[in-house]
Structures are given as structure tokens and as C-alpha cells.
Amino acid sequence: MEQTEKKVKLAVNGGISFGAKLNAKQLVTIAEYMNDGDELELTTFQQLYIEVLESEVEWVKEKFAEVGLACYPVGSFVKSLRTCNFCKGAEEEGMPVAIELNKRIAGKQVPFTLRPAYTGCPVGCGEPLVNDIGVMKVKDGYDLYIGGKAKGKDARTGTLLMEQLTPEQLYEVVDKIITIYIEHGKRREQFSKFVTRFGLENIRESVI
Ligand code: SF4
């Protein structure tokens, strides 16, 4: 019987920039790695899902990186940071901070898929309050919300955990929160449920 090689799902996007966009070269590159009948899945989290042969994963990642495509694992990992369009400018809206935060946390293995979101001003186009970890730039500081949930009958907005953080404080606190979740979350326990069970105040005390 013919043995078919296992395929691995990759989440792909064009990295953090002015909106979730792909250029023609990136689209052509993605299409090159698809066969007739293959499908590309669009997610609500600014990612495309593509399946590639297990033996070709690293090679495909390299080829994608050459045209500026970022690849992330699919499953119980921290997703790439969902962002707004930075309509008022990269520096003013903290794009370098969003890029650095994404670099530090995306792809970490966690008890259940964790969705972080970032938005460059209080208009909130990146919807940070309905995601697991939400960052909102307000004036010169970064406000941090946790425990939001967009799906289900128990959908809710996140709670403001800390406000007016500096970039370094933000990276450190988000990193500590994810570590607490990794160490104390039950297998497949959603982050919003973990926040309720573990306790917002316990998390606050642990990160200060
Ligand atoms: S959140 Fe603010 S900076 Fe970002 S796209 Fe919306 S209005 Fe522009």
C-alpha cells in the first residue's frame, strides 16, 4: 500500500506592519507550495493556514522568510500578535513594541491556544479587549488587559491588569503571565477560564 507522508499545518502571515497585508510576491510564493486541490484557510486571526509535507517544513519556512512571510505553529501555542493598522504612524502607535512583543511570545507552547492582540490607540481596532491578552497604547504608555473572550455564550471583555507600562515592563509582565499559565494551567484549559480559576489578584501579585 502506498505510504502517504504526513502533512503539517503552518500559520502564515506577512508579519507585523501597516495592516494584515500580503504582496504579490508573497502570494505567488505561497501558491508555489500548493498543489491542485490544496486549499488555503483564512482565519479570523490574521493568519493563513497551509499544509506542507513534514519533510519540507523547514525548507518551506526558509523560502517563505525570504519574501517576508512569517510562519507559526498551529495548536496549543501563543498565536502571532493580532494588530491594528497603525494608521497614525509606526512610532506614534508603537509598532516596534508590537514587533518585539510578538518576537518574544509567539509560538510558545501553552496549555491551550492563546490569542494576544495589540492596538495602537484607544479606538481599539485590533480588538484587544476580546482576546486573551490585550495591549492598548494610551498616550505614552501601554495598558494591559487579560482574560477577554470573543467566542461562546460566555464571551466577555478582558480586565485591565496594569496600565501605563513602559515597553520593558510590558515585555516582562506578559512573559511572566504566560509562564504562570504554562506552569499552572490545566491541559486544554482556555486562558480566560484559567484567569477565573487562578484569580486575577493572584496573577497581579505574581507579576509585580
Ligand atoms: S487602533 Fe488607533 S492607531 Fe490603530 S488602526 Fe485603529 S485608530 Fe489607527
mmCIF file with all atom_site columns, C-alpha atoms and ligand atoms in Angstrom:
data_model
loop_
_atom_site.group_PDB
_atom_site.id
_atom_site.type_symbol
_atom_site.label_atom_id
_atom_site.label_alt_id
_atom_site.label_comp_id
_atom_site.label_asym_id
_atom_site.label_entity_id
_atom_site.label_seq_id
_atom_site.pdbx_PDB_ins_code
_atom_site.Cartn_x
_atom_site.Cartn_y
_atom_site.Cartn_z
_atom_site.occupancy
_atom_site.B_iso_or_equiv
_atom_site.pdbx_formal_charge
_atom_site.auth_seq_id
_atom_site.auth_comp_id
_atom_site.auth_asym_id
_atom_site.auth_atom_id
_atom_site.pdbx_PDB_model_num
ATOM   1   C  CA  . MET A 1 1   ? 0.000   0.000  0.000  1.00 0.00 ? 1   MET A CA  1
ATOM   2   C  CA  . GLU A 1 2   ? 1.288   3.464  -0.874 1.00 0.00 ? 2   GLU A CA  1
ATOM   3   C  CA  . GLN A 1 3   ? 2.513   5.335  2.165  1.00 0.00 ? 3   GLN A CA  1
ATOM   4   C  CA  . THR A 1 4   ? 1.434   8.981  2.247  1.00 0.00 ? 4   THR A CA  1
ATOM   5   C  CA  . GLU A 1 5   ? 3.697   11.409 4.063  1.00 0.00 ? 5   GLU A CA  1
ATOM   6   C  CA  . LYS A 1 6   ? 2.231   13.288 6.991  1.00 0.00 ? 6   LYS A CA  1
ATOM   7   C  CA  . LYS A 1 7   ? 1.409   16.932 6.435  1.00 0.00 ? 7   LYS A CA  1
ATOM   8   C  CA  . VAL A 1 8   ? 1.955   19.703 8.946  1.00 0.00 ? 8   VAL A CA  1
ATOM   9   C  CA  . LYS A 1 9   ? -0.239  22.766 9.235  1.00 0.00 ? 9   LYS A CA  1
ATOM   10  C  CA  . LEU A 1 10  ? 1.552   26.118 9.353  1.00 0.00 ? 10  LEU A CA  1
ATOM   11  C  CA  . ALA A 1 11  ? 0.054   29.504 10.193 1.00 0.00 ? 11  ALA A CA  1
ATOM   12  C  CA  . VAL A 1 12  ? 1.429   32.135 7.851  1.00 0.00 ? 12  VAL A CA  1
ATOM   13  C  CA  . ASN A 1 13  ? 1.188   35.914 7.625  1.00 0.00 ? 13  ASN A CA  1
ATOM   14  C  CA  . GLY A 1 14  ? 3.135   38.888 6.362  1.00 0.00 ? 14  GLY A CA  1
ATOM   15  C  CA  . GLY A 1 15  ? 4.477   39.880 9.782  1.00 0.00 ? 15  GLY A CA  1
ATOM   16  C  CA  . ILE A 1 16  ? 3.552   42.977 11.765 1.00 0.00 ? 16  ILE A CA  1
ATOM   17  C  CA  . SER A 1 17  ? 3.189   46.045 9.586  1.00 0.00 ? 17  SER A CA  1
ATOM   18  C  CA  . PHE A 1 18  ? 0.576   48.586 8.497  1.00 0.00 ? 18  PHE A CA  1
ATOM   19  C  CA  . GLY A 1 19  ? -2.340  46.163 8.454  1.00 0.00 ? 19  GLY A CA  1
ATOM   20  C  CA  . ALA A 1 20  ? -2.606  42.470 7.667  1.00 0.00 ? 20  ALA A CA  1
ATOM   21  C  CA  . LYS A 1 21  ? -1.444  42.608 4.060  1.00 0.00 ? 21  LYS A CA  1
ATOM   22  C  CA  . LEU A 1 22  ? 0.302   40.303 1.620  1.00 0.00 ? 22  LEU A CA  1
ATOM   23  C  CA  . ASN A 1 23  ? 2.081   41.478 -1.505 1.00 0.00 ? 23  ASN A CA  1
ATOM   24  C  CA  . ALA A 1 24  ? 2.032   39.794 -4.926 1.00 0.00 ? 24  ALA A CA  1
ATOM   25  C  CA  . LYS A 1 25  ? 5.410   38.102 -4.411 1.00 0.00 ? 25  LYS A CA  1
ATOM   26  C  CA  . GLN A 1 26  ? 4.251   36.599 -1.133 1.00 0.00 ? 26  GLN A CA  1
ATOM   27  C  CA  . LEU A 1 27  ? 1.025   35.307 -2.688 1.00 0.00 ? 27  LEU A CA  1
ATOM   28  C  CA  . VAL A 1 28  ? 2.924   33.753 -5.607 1.00 0.00 ? 28  VAL A CA  1
ATOM   29  C  CA  . THR A 1 29  ? 5.393   32.140 -3.192 1.00 0.00 ? 29  THR A CA  1
ATOM   30  C  CA  . ILE A 1 30  ? 2.584   30.603 -1.147 1.00 0.00 ? 30  ILE A CA  1
ATOM   31  C  CA  . ALA A 1 31  ? 0.877   29.334 -4.326 1.00 0.00 ? 31  ALA A CA  1
ATOM   32  C  CA  . GLU A 1 32  ? 4.142   27.657 -5.431 1.00 0.00 ? 32  GLU A CA  1
ATOM   33  C  CA  . TYR A 1 33  ? 3.908   25.339 -2.444 1.00 0.00 ? 33  TYR A CA  1
ATOM   34  C  CA  . MET A 1 34  ? 0.317   24.332 -3.125 1.00 0.00 ? 34  MET A CA  1
ATOM   35  C  CA  . ASN A 1 35  ? -0.836  21.521 -5.378 1.00 0.00 ? 35  ASN A CA  1
ATOM   36  C  CA  . ASP A 1 36  ? -4.029  21.362 -7.425 1.00 0.00 ? 36  ASP A CA  1
ATOM   37  C  CA  . GLY A 1 37  ? -6.868  20.793 -4.994 1.00 0.00 ? 37  GLY A CA  1
ATOM   38  C  CA  . ASP A 1 38  ? -4.989  22.164 -1.975 1.00 0.00 ? 38  ASP A CA  1
ATOM   39  C  CA  . GLU A 1 39  ? -6.835  24.837 -0.048 1.00 0.00 ? 39  GLU A CA  1
ATOM   40  C  CA  . LEU A 1 40  ? -5.732  27.864 1.916  1.00 0.00 ? 40  LEU A CA  1
ATOM   41  C  CA  . GLU A 1 41  ? -7.666  28.578 5.081  1.00 0.00 ? 41  GLU A CA  1
ATOM   42  C  CA  . LEU A 1 42  ? -8.264  32.172 6.181  1.00 0.00 ? 42  LEU A CA  1
ATOM   43  C  CA  . THR A 1 43  ? -8.512  32.534 9.952  1.00 0.00 ? 43  THR A CA  1
ATOM   44  C  CA  . THR A 1 44  ? -10.003 35.350 11.954 1.00 0.00 ? 44  THR A CA  1
ATOM   45  C  CA  . PHE A 1 45  ? -6.597  35.971 13.495 1.00 0.00 ? 45  PHE A CA  1
ATOM   46  C  CA  . GLN A 1 46  ? -4.750  37.489 10.537 1.00 0.00 ? 46  GLN A CA  1
ATOM   47  C  CA  . GLN A 1 47  ? -3.213  34.157 9.607  1.00 0.00 ? 47  GLN A CA  1
ATOM   48  C  CA  . LEU A 1 48  ? -3.462  31.764 6.655  1.00 0.00 ? 48  LEU A CA  1
ATOM   49  C  CA  . TYR A 1 49  ? -3.276  28.033 7.265  1.00 0.00 ? 49  TYR A CA  1
ATOM   50  C  CA  . ILE A 1 50  ? -1.321  25.999 4.753  1.00 0.00 ? 50  ILE A CA  1
ATOM   51  C  CA  . GLU A 1 51  ? -0.429  22.307 4.923  1.00 0.00 ? 51  GLU A CA  1
ATOM   52  C  CA  . VAL A 1 52  ? 3.047   21.210 3.866  1.00 0.00 ? 52  VAL A CA  1
ATOM   53  C  CA  . LEU A 1 53  ? 4.824   17.859 3.849  1.00 0.00 ? 53  LEU A CA  1
ATOM   54  C  CA  . GLU A 1 54  ? 6.525   17.179 7.171  1.00 0.00 ? 54  GLU A CA  1
ATOM   55  C  CA  . SER A 1 55  ? 9.899   16.675 5.491  1.00 0.00 ? 55  SER A CA  1
ATOM   56  C  CA  . GLU A 1 56  ? 9.627   20.101 3.791  1.00 0.00 ? 56  GLU A CA  1
ATOM   57  C  CA  . VAL A 1 57  ? 8.592   22.235 6.778  1.00 0.00 ? 57  VAL A CA  1
ATOM   58  C  CA  . GLU A 1 58  ? 11.985  23.827 7.481  1.00 0.00 ? 58  GLU A CA  1
ATOM   59  C  CA  . TRP A 1 59  ? 12.709  24.379 3.795  1.00 0.00 ? 59  TRP A CA  1
ATOM   60  C  CA  . VAL A 1 60  ? 9.287   25.992 3.212  1.00 0.00 ? 60  VAL A CA  1
ATOM   61  C  CA  . LYS A 1 61  ? 9.808   28.242 6.250  1.00 0.00 ? 61  LYS A CA  1
ATOM   62  C  CA  . GLU A 1 62  ? 13.133  29.423 4.790  1.00 0.00 ? 62  GLU A CA  1
ATOM   63  C  CA  . LYS A 1 63  ? 11.595  30.115 1.383  1.00 0.00 ? 63  LYS A CA  1
ATOM   64  C  CA  . PHE A 1 64  ? 8.706   31.992 2.967  1.00 0.00 ? 64  PHE A CA  1
ATOM   65  C  CA  . ALA A 1 65  ? 11.072  34.038 5.147  1.00 0.00 ? 65  ALA A CA  1
ATOM   66  C  CA  . GLU A 1 66  ? 12.954  35.162 2.026  1.00 0.00 ? 66  GLU A CA  1
ATOM   67  C  CA  . VAL A 1 67  ? 9.837   37.069 0.889  1.00 0.00 ? 67  VAL A CA  1
ATOM   68  C  CA  . GLY A 1 68  ? 8.942   38.362 4.352  1.00 0.00 ? 68  GLY A CA  1
ATOM   69  C  CA  . LEU A 1 69  ? 6.381   35.733 5.316  1.00 0.00 ? 69  LEU A CA  1
ATOM   70  C  CA  . ALA A 1 70  ? 6.318   34.656 8.973  1.00 0.00 ? 70  ALA A CA  1
ATOM   71  C  CA  . CYS A 1 71  ? 5.388   31.082 9.965  1.00 0.00 ? 71  CYS A CA  1
ATOM   72  C  CA  . TYR A 1 72  ? 3.962   29.999 13.287 1.00 0.00 ? 72  TYR A CA  1
ATOM   73  C  CA  . PRO A 1 73  ? 2.917   26.620 14.706 1.00 0.00 ? 73  PRO A CA  1
ATOM   74  C  CA  . VAL A 1 74  ? -0.778  25.689 14.871 1.00 0.00 ? 74  VAL A CA  1
ATOM   75  C  CA  . GLY A 1 75  ? -2.325  24.215 18.026 1.00 0.00 ? 75  GLY A CA  1
ATOM   76  C  CA  . SER A 1 76  ? -1.691  24.917 21.692 1.00 0.00 ? 76  SER A CA  1
ATOM   77  C  CA  . PHE A 1 77  ? 0.752   27.755 21.164 1.00 0.00 ? 77  PHE A CA  1
ATOM   78  C  CA  . VAL A 1 78  ? 0.734   31.523 21.598 1.00 0.00 ? 78  VAL A CA  1
ATOM   79  C  CA  . LYS A 1 79  ? -0.525  32.880 18.288 1.00 0.00 ? 79  LYS A CA  1
ATOM   80  C  CA  . SER A 1 80  ? 1.139   35.734 16.447 1.00 0.00 ? 80  SER A CA  1
ATOM   81  C  CA  . LEU A 1 81  ? 0.059   39.109 17.770 1.00 0.00 ? 81  LEU A CA  1
ATOM   82  C  CA  . ARG A 1 82  ? -3.089  40.407 16.132 1.00 0.00 ? 82  ARG A CA  1
ATOM   83  C  CA  . THR A 1 83  ? -2.603  44.124 15.497 1.00 0.00 ? 83  THR A CA  1
ATOM   84  C  CA  . CYS A 1 84  ? -4.390  47.216 14.251 1.00 0.00 ? 84  CYS A CA  1
ATOM   85  C  CA  . ASN A 1 85  ? -3.366  49.068 11.094 1.00 0.00 ? 85  ASN A CA  1
ATOM   86  C  CA  . PHE A 1 86  ? -1.151  51.640 12.878 1.00 0.00 ? 86  PHE A CA  1
ATOM   87  C  CA  . CYS A 1 87  ? -2.979  54.327 10.933 1.00 0.00 ? 87  CYS A CA  1
ATOM   88  C  CA  . LYS A 1 88  ? -1.338  57.226 12.754 1.00 0.00 ? 88  LYS A CA  1
ATOM   89  C  CA  . GLY A 1 89  ? 2.234   56.070 12.162 1.00 0.00 ? 89  GLY A CA  1
ATOM   90  C  CA  . ALA A 1 90  ? 4.566   53.291 13.242 1.00 0.00 ? 90  ALA A CA  1
ATOM   91  C  CA  . GLU A 1 91  ? 6.423   55.149 16.001 1.00 0.00 ? 91  GLU A CA  1
ATOM   92  C  CA  . GLU A 1 92  ? 3.432   57.013 17.435 1.00 0.00 ? 92  GLU A CA  1
ATOM   93  C  CA  . GLU A 1 93  ? 1.389   53.822 17.685 1.00 0.00 ? 93  GLU A CA  1
ATOM   94  C  CA  . GLY A 1 94  ? 4.210   51.616 18.992 1.00 0.00 ? 94  GLY A CA  1
ATOM   95  C  CA  . MET A 1 95  ? 4.783   49.281 16.059 1.00 0.00 ? 95  MET A CA  1
ATOM   96  C  CA  . PRO A 1 96  ? 8.369   48.467 17.190 1.00 0.00 ? 96  PRO A CA  1
ATOM   97  C  CA  . VAL A 1 97  ? 6.977   47.438 20.585 1.00 0.00 ? 97  VAL A CA  1
ATOM   98  C  CA  . ALA A 1 98  ? 4.360   45.205 18.937 1.00 0.00 ? 98  ALA A CA  1
ATOM   99  C  CA  . ILE A 1 99  ? 7.067   43.597 16.769 1.00 0.00 ? 99  ILE A CA  1
ATOM   100 C  CA  . GLU A 1 100 ? 9.299   42.956 19.790 1.00 0.00 ? 100 GLU A CA  1
ATOM   101 C  CA  . LEU A 1 101 ? 6.430   41.593 21.889 1.00 0.00 ? 101 LEU A CA  1
ATOM   102 C  CA  . ASN A 1 102 ? 5.434   39.254 19.072 1.00 0.00 ? 102 ASN A CA  1
ATOM   103 C  CA  . LYS A 1 103 ? 9.023   38.061 18.712 1.00 0.00 ? 103 LYS A CA  1
ATOM   104 C  CA  . ARG A 1 104 ? 9.174   37.239 22.413 1.00 0.00 ? 104 ARG A CA  1
ATOM   105 C  CA  . ILE A 1 105 ? 5.892   35.370 22.811 1.00 0.00 ? 105 ILE A CA  1
ATOM   106 C  CA  . ALA A 1 106 ? 4.543   33.991 19.505 1.00 0.00 ? 106 ALA A CA  1
ATOM   107 C  CA  . GLY A 1 107 ? 4.951   30.238 19.154 1.00 0.00 ? 107 GLY A CA  1
ATOM   108 C  CA  . LYS A 1 108 ? 5.414   29.455 22.856 1.00 0.00 ? 108 LYS A CA  1
ATOM   109 C  CA  . GLN A 1 109 ? 3.768   26.192 23.855 1.00 0.00 ? 109 GLN A CA  1
ATOM   110 C  CA  . VAL A 1 110 ? 0.876   26.746 26.276 1.00 0.00 ? 110 VAL A CA  1
ATOM   111 C  CA  . PRO A 1 111 ? -1.992  24.635 27.701 1.00 0.00 ? 111 PRO A CA  1
ATOM   112 C  CA  . PHE A 1 112 ? -4.432  25.917 25.050 1.00 0.00 ? 112 PHE A CA  1
ATOM   113 C  CA  . THR A 1 113 ? -4.182  28.281 22.061 1.00 0.00 ? 113 THR A CA  1
ATOM   114 C  CA  . LEU A 1 114 ? -3.573  31.776 23.412 1.00 0.00 ? 114 LEU A CA  1
ATOM   115 C  CA  . ARG A 1 115 ? -4.584  34.834 21.383 1.00 0.00 ? 115 ARG A CA  1
ATOM   116 C  CA  . PRO A 1 116 ? -2.766  38.105 22.073 1.00 0.00 ? 116 PRO A CA  1
ATOM   117 C  CA  . ALA A 1 117 ? -3.849  41.355 20.444 1.00 0.00 ? 117 ALA A CA  1
ATOM   118 C  CA  . TYR A 1 118 ? -2.343  44.827 20.197 1.00 0.00 ? 118 TYR A CA  1
ATOM   119 C  CA  . THR A 1 119 ? -3.804  48.155 19.296 1.00 0.00 ? 119 THR A CA  1
ATOM   120 C  CA  . GLY A 1 120 ? -2.044  51.471 18.793 1.00 0.00 ? 120 GLY A CA  1
ATOM   121 C  CA  . CYS A 1 121 ? -4.629  53.767 20.390 1.00 0.00 ? 121 CYS A CA  1
ATOM   122 C  CA  . PRO A 1 122 ? -7.852  53.611 22.450 1.00 0.00 ? 122 PRO A CA  1
ATOM   123 C  CA  . VAL A 1 123 ? -10.002 53.286 19.295 1.00 0.00 ? 123 VAL A CA  1
ATOM   124 C  CA  . GLY A 1 124 ? -9.047  49.625 19.624 1.00 0.00 ? 124 GLY A CA  1
ATOM   125 C  CA  . CYS A 1 125 ? -9.155  48.382 16.015 1.00 0.00 ? 125 CYS A CA  1
ATOM   126 C  CA  . GLY A 1 126 ? -7.035  45.374 16.996 1.00 0.00 ? 126 GLY A CA  1
ATOM   127 C  CA  . GLU A 1 127 ? -9.819  44.329 19.444 1.00 0.00 ? 127 GLU A CA  1
ATOM   128 C  CA  . PRO A 1 128 ? -7.529  43.809 22.458 1.00 0.00 ? 128 PRO A CA  1
ATOM   129 C  CA  . LEU A 1 129 ? -10.353 43.598 24.980 1.00 0.00 ? 129 LEU A CA  1
ATOM   130 C  CA  . VAL A 1 130 ? -11.874 40.442 23.483 1.00 0.00 ? 130 VAL A CA  1
ATOM   131 C  CA  . ASN A 1 131 ? -8.642  38.499 23.333 1.00 0.00 ? 131 ASN A CA  1
ATOM   132 C  CA  . ASP A 1 132 ? -6.727  36.509 25.933 1.00 0.00 ? 132 ASP A CA  1
ATOM   133 C  CA  . ILE A 1 133 ? -4.031  39.141 26.344 1.00 0.00 ? 133 ILE A CA  1
ATOM   134 C  CA  . GLY A 1 134 ? -4.751  42.629 25.065 1.00 0.00 ? 134 GLY A CA  1
ATOM   135 C  CA  . VAL A 1 135 ? -2.395  45.586 24.832 1.00 0.00 ? 135 VAL A CA  1
ATOM   136 C  CA  . MET A 1 136 ? -3.627  49.110 24.189 1.00 0.00 ? 136 MET A CA  1
ATOM   137 C  CA  . LYS A 1 137 ? -1.251  52.025 23.720 1.00 0.00 ? 137 LYS A CA  1
ATOM   138 C  CA  . VAL A 1 138 ? -2.644  55.035 25.564 1.00 0.00 ? 138 VAL A CA  1
ATOM   139 C  CA  . LYS A 1 139 ? -0.605  58.232 25.267 1.00 0.00 ? 139 LYS A CA  1
ATOM   140 C  CA  . ASP A 1 140 ? 2.990   57.151 26.008 1.00 0.00 ? 140 ASP A CA  1
ATOM   141 C  CA  . GLY A 1 141 ? 2.208   54.001 27.971 1.00 0.00 ? 141 GLY A CA  1
ATOM   142 C  CA  . TYR A 1 142 ? 0.845   50.513 27.401 1.00 0.00 ? 142 TYR A CA  1
ATOM   143 C  CA  . ASP A 1 143 ? -2.301  49.276 29.149 1.00 0.00 ? 143 ASP A CA  1
ATOM   144 C  CA  . LEU A 1 144 ? -2.592  45.538 29.634 1.00 0.00 ? 144 LEU A CA  1
ATOM   145 C  CA  . TYR A 1 145 ? -5.872  43.585 29.691 1.00 0.00 ? 145 TYR A CA  1
ATOM   146 C  CA  . ILE A 1 146 ? -6.201  39.863 30.305 1.00 0.00 ? 146 ILE A CA  1
ATOM   147 C  CA  . GLY A 1 147 ? -8.938  37.243 30.150 1.00 0.00 ? 147 GLY A CA  1
ATOM   148 C  CA  . GLY A 1 148 ? -11.044 38.551 27.260 1.00 0.00 ? 148 GLY A CA  1
ATOM   149 C  CA  . LYS A 1 149 ? -13.011 36.020 25.216 1.00 0.00 ? 149 LYS A CA  1
ATOM   150 C  CA  . ALA A 1 150 ? -14.627 36.630 21.822 1.00 0.00 ? 150 ALA A CA  1
ATOM   151 C  CA  . LYS A 1 151 ? -16.358 33.291 21.305 1.00 0.00 ? 151 LYS A CA  1
ATOM   152 C  CA  . GLY A 1 152 ? -19.164 31.417 23.034 1.00 0.00 ? 152 GLY A CA  1
ATOM   153 C  CA  . LYS A 1 153 ? -22.058 32.359 25.269 1.00 0.00 ? 153 LYS A CA  1
ATOM   154 C  CA  . ASP A 1 154 ? -19.572 33.285 27.941 1.00 0.00 ? 154 ASP A CA  1
ATOM   155 C  CA  . ALA A 1 155 ? -17.876 35.876 25.705 1.00 0.00 ? 155 ALA A CA  1
ATOM   156 C  CA  . ARG A 1 156 ? -16.570 38.778 27.744 1.00 0.00 ? 156 ARG A CA  1
ATOM   157 C  CA  . THR A 1 157 ? -14.151 41.648 27.729 1.00 0.00 ? 157 THR A CA  1
ATOM   158 C  CA  . GLY A 1 158 ? -10.814 41.378 29.464 1.00 0.00 ? 158 GLY A CA  1
ATOM   159 C  CA  . THR A 1 159 ? -9.928  43.108 32.722 1.00 0.00 ? 159 THR A CA  1
ATOM   160 C  CA  . LEU A 1 160 ? -7.393  45.887 32.998 1.00 0.00 ? 160 LEU A CA  1
ATOM   161 C  CA  . LEU A 1 161 ? -4.462  44.338 34.862 1.00 0.00 ? 161 LEU A CA  1
ATOM   162 C  CA  . MET A 1 162 ? -1.885  47.122 34.671 1.00 0.00 ? 162 MET A CA  1
ATOM   163 C  CA  . GLU A 1 163 ? -1.685  50.473 32.967 1.00 0.00 ? 163 GLU A CA  1
ATOM   164 C  CA  . GLN A 1 164 ? 0.861   52.880 31.573 1.00 0.00 ? 164 GLN A CA  1
ATOM   165 C  CA  . LEU A 1 165 ? 3.628   50.287 31.386 1.00 0.00 ? 165 LEU A CA  1
ATOM   166 C  CA  . THR A 1 166 ? 6.904   51.036 29.648 1.00 0.00 ? 166 THR A CA  1
ATOM   167 C  CA  . PRO A 1 167 ? 7.872   48.681 26.789 1.00 0.00 ? 167 PRO A CA  1
ATOM   168 C  CA  . GLU A 1 168 ? 10.322  46.779 29.029 1.00 0.00 ? 168 GLU A CA  1
ATOM   169 C  CA  . GLN A 1 169 ? 7.719   46.426 31.787 1.00 0.00 ? 169 GLN A CA  1
ATOM   170 C  CA  . LEU A 1 170 ? 5.189   45.218 29.234 1.00 0.00 ? 170 LEU A CA  1
ATOM   171 C  CA  . TYR A 1 171 ? 7.502   42.507 27.853 1.00 0.00 ? 171 TYR A CA  1
ATOM   172 C  CA  . GLU A 1 172 ? 8.369   41.348 31.359 1.00 0.00 ? 172 GLU A CA  1
ATOM   173 C  CA  . VAL A 1 173 ? 4.804   41.238 32.660 1.00 0.00 ? 173 VAL A CA  1
ATOM   174 C  CA  . VAL A 1 174 ? 3.414   39.462 29.581 1.00 0.00 ? 174 VAL A CA  1
ATOM   175 C  CA  . ASP A 1 175 ? 6.240   36.949 29.783 1.00 0.00 ? 175 ASP A CA  1
ATOM   176 C  CA  . LYS A 1 176 ? 5.502   36.289 33.470 1.00 0.00 ? 176 LYS A CA  1
ATOM   177 C  CA  . ILE A 1 177 ? 1.759   35.874 32.781 1.00 0.00 ? 177 ILE A CA  1
ATOM   178 C  CA  . ILE A 1 178 ? 2.452   33.314 30.066 1.00 0.00 ? 178 ILE A CA  1
ATOM   179 C  CA  . THR A 1 179 ? 4.885   31.472 32.351 1.00 0.00 ? 179 THR A CA  1
ATOM   180 C  CA  . ILE A 1 180 ? 2.244   31.324 35.116 1.00 0.00 ? 180 ILE A CA  1
ATOM   181 C  CA  . TYR A 1 181 ? -0.250  29.931 32.581 1.00 0.00 ? 181 TYR A CA  1
ATOM   182 C  CA  . ILE A 1 182 ? 2.273   27.326 31.379 1.00 0.00 ? 182 ILE A CA  1
ATOM   183 C  CA  . GLU A 1 183 ? 3.070   26.251 34.950 1.00 0.00 ? 183 GLU A CA  1
ATOM   184 C  CA  . HIS A 1 184 ? -0.425  26.302 36.456 1.00 0.00 ? 184 HIS A CA  1
ATOM   185 C  CA  . GLY A 1 185 ? -2.876  25.921 33.575 1.00 0.00 ? 185 GLY A CA  1
ATOM   186 C  CA  . LYS A 1 186 ? -4.541  22.533 33.112 1.00 0.00 ? 186 LYS A CA  1
ATOM   187 C  CA  . ARG A 1 187 ? -4.168  20.783 29.761 1.00 0.00 ? 187 ARG A CA  1
ATOM   188 C  CA  . ARG A 1 188 ? -6.536  22.417 27.205 1.00 0.00 ? 188 ARG A CA  1
ATOM   189 C  CA  . GLU A 1 189 ? -7.750  24.953 29.780 1.00 0.00 ? 189 GLU A CA  1
ATOM   190 C  CA  . GLN A 1 190 ? -8.622  28.157 27.949 1.00 0.00 ? 190 GLN A CA  1
ATOM   191 C  CA  . PHE A 1 191 ? -6.741  31.190 29.196 1.00 0.00 ? 191 PHE A CA  1
ATOM   192 C  CA  . SER A 1 192 ? -9.919  33.101 30.151 1.00 0.00 ? 192 SER A CA  1
ATOM   193 C  CA  . LYS A 1 193 ? -11.042 30.145 32.292 1.00 0.00 ? 193 LYS A CA  1
ATOM   194 C  CA  . PHE A 1 194 ? -7.580  29.901 33.806 1.00 0.00 ? 194 PHE A CA  1
ATOM   195 C  CA  . VAL A 1 195 ? -7.709  33.588 34.795 1.00 0.00 ? 195 VAL A CA  1
ATOM   196 C  CA  . THR A 1 196 ? -11.032 32.971 36.561 1.00 0.00 ? 196 THR A CA  1
ATOM   197 C  CA  . ARG A 1 197 ? -9.804  29.837 38.336 1.00 0.00 ? 197 ARG A CA  1
ATOM   198 C  CA  . PHE A 1 198 ? -6.335  31.069 39.286 1.00 0.00 ? 198 PHE A CA  1
ATOM   199 C  CA  . GLY A 1 199 ? -7.651  34.507 40.210 1.00 0.00 ? 199 GLY A CA  1
ATOM   200 C  CA  . LEU A 1 200 ? -6.919  37.897 38.758 1.00 0.00 ? 200 LEU A CA  1
ATOM   201 C  CA  . GLU A 1 201 ? -5.442  39.137 42.039 1.00 0.00 ? 201 GLU A CA  1
ATOM   202 C  CA  . ASN A 1 202 ? -3.141  36.119 42.294 1.00 0.00 ? 202 ASN A CA  1
ATOM   203 C  CA  . ILE A 1 203 ? -1.878  36.852 38.804 1.00 0.00 ? 203 ILE A CA  1
ATOM   204 C  CA  . ARG A 1 204 ? -1.444  40.534 39.642 1.00 0.00 ? 204 ARG A CA  1
ATOM   205 C  CA  . GLU A 1 205 ? 0.531   39.689 42.794 1.00 0.00 ? 205 GLU A CA  1
ATOM   206 C  CA  . SER A 1 206 ? 2.694   37.184 40.938 1.00 0.00 ? 206 SER A CA  1
ATOM   207 C  CA  . VAL A 1 207 ? 3.748   39.602 38.222 1.00 0.00 ? 207 VAL A CA  1
ATOM   208 C  CA  . ILE A 1 208 ? 4.525   42.630 40.380 1.00 0.00 ? 208 ILE A CA  1
HETATM 209 S  S1  . SF4 B 2 .   ? -6.336  51.397 16.906 1.00 0.00 ? 1   SF4 B S1  1
HETATM 210 FE FE1 . SF4 B 2 .   ? -5.897  53.556 16.562 1.00 0.00 ? 1   SF4 B FE1 1
HETATM 211 S  S2  . SF4 B 2 .   ? -3.855  53.558 15.544 1.00 0.00 ? 1   SF4 B S2  1
HETATM 212 FE FE2 . SF4 B 2 .   ? -4.686  51.513 15.355 1.00 0.00 ? 1   SF4 B FE2 1
HETATM 213 S  S3  . SF4 B 2 .   ? -5.725  51.485 13.345 1.00 0.00 ? 1   SF4 B S3  1
HETATM 214 FE FE3 . SF4 B 2 .   ? -7.275  51.947 14.923 1.00 0.00 ? 1   SF4 B FE3 1
HETATM 215 S  S4  . SF4 B 2 .   ? -7.392  54.167 15.005 1.00 0.00 ? 1   SF4 B S4  1
HETATM 216 FE FE4 . SF4 B 2 .   ? -5.464  53.603 13.942 1.00 0.00 ? 1   SF4 B FE4 1
#
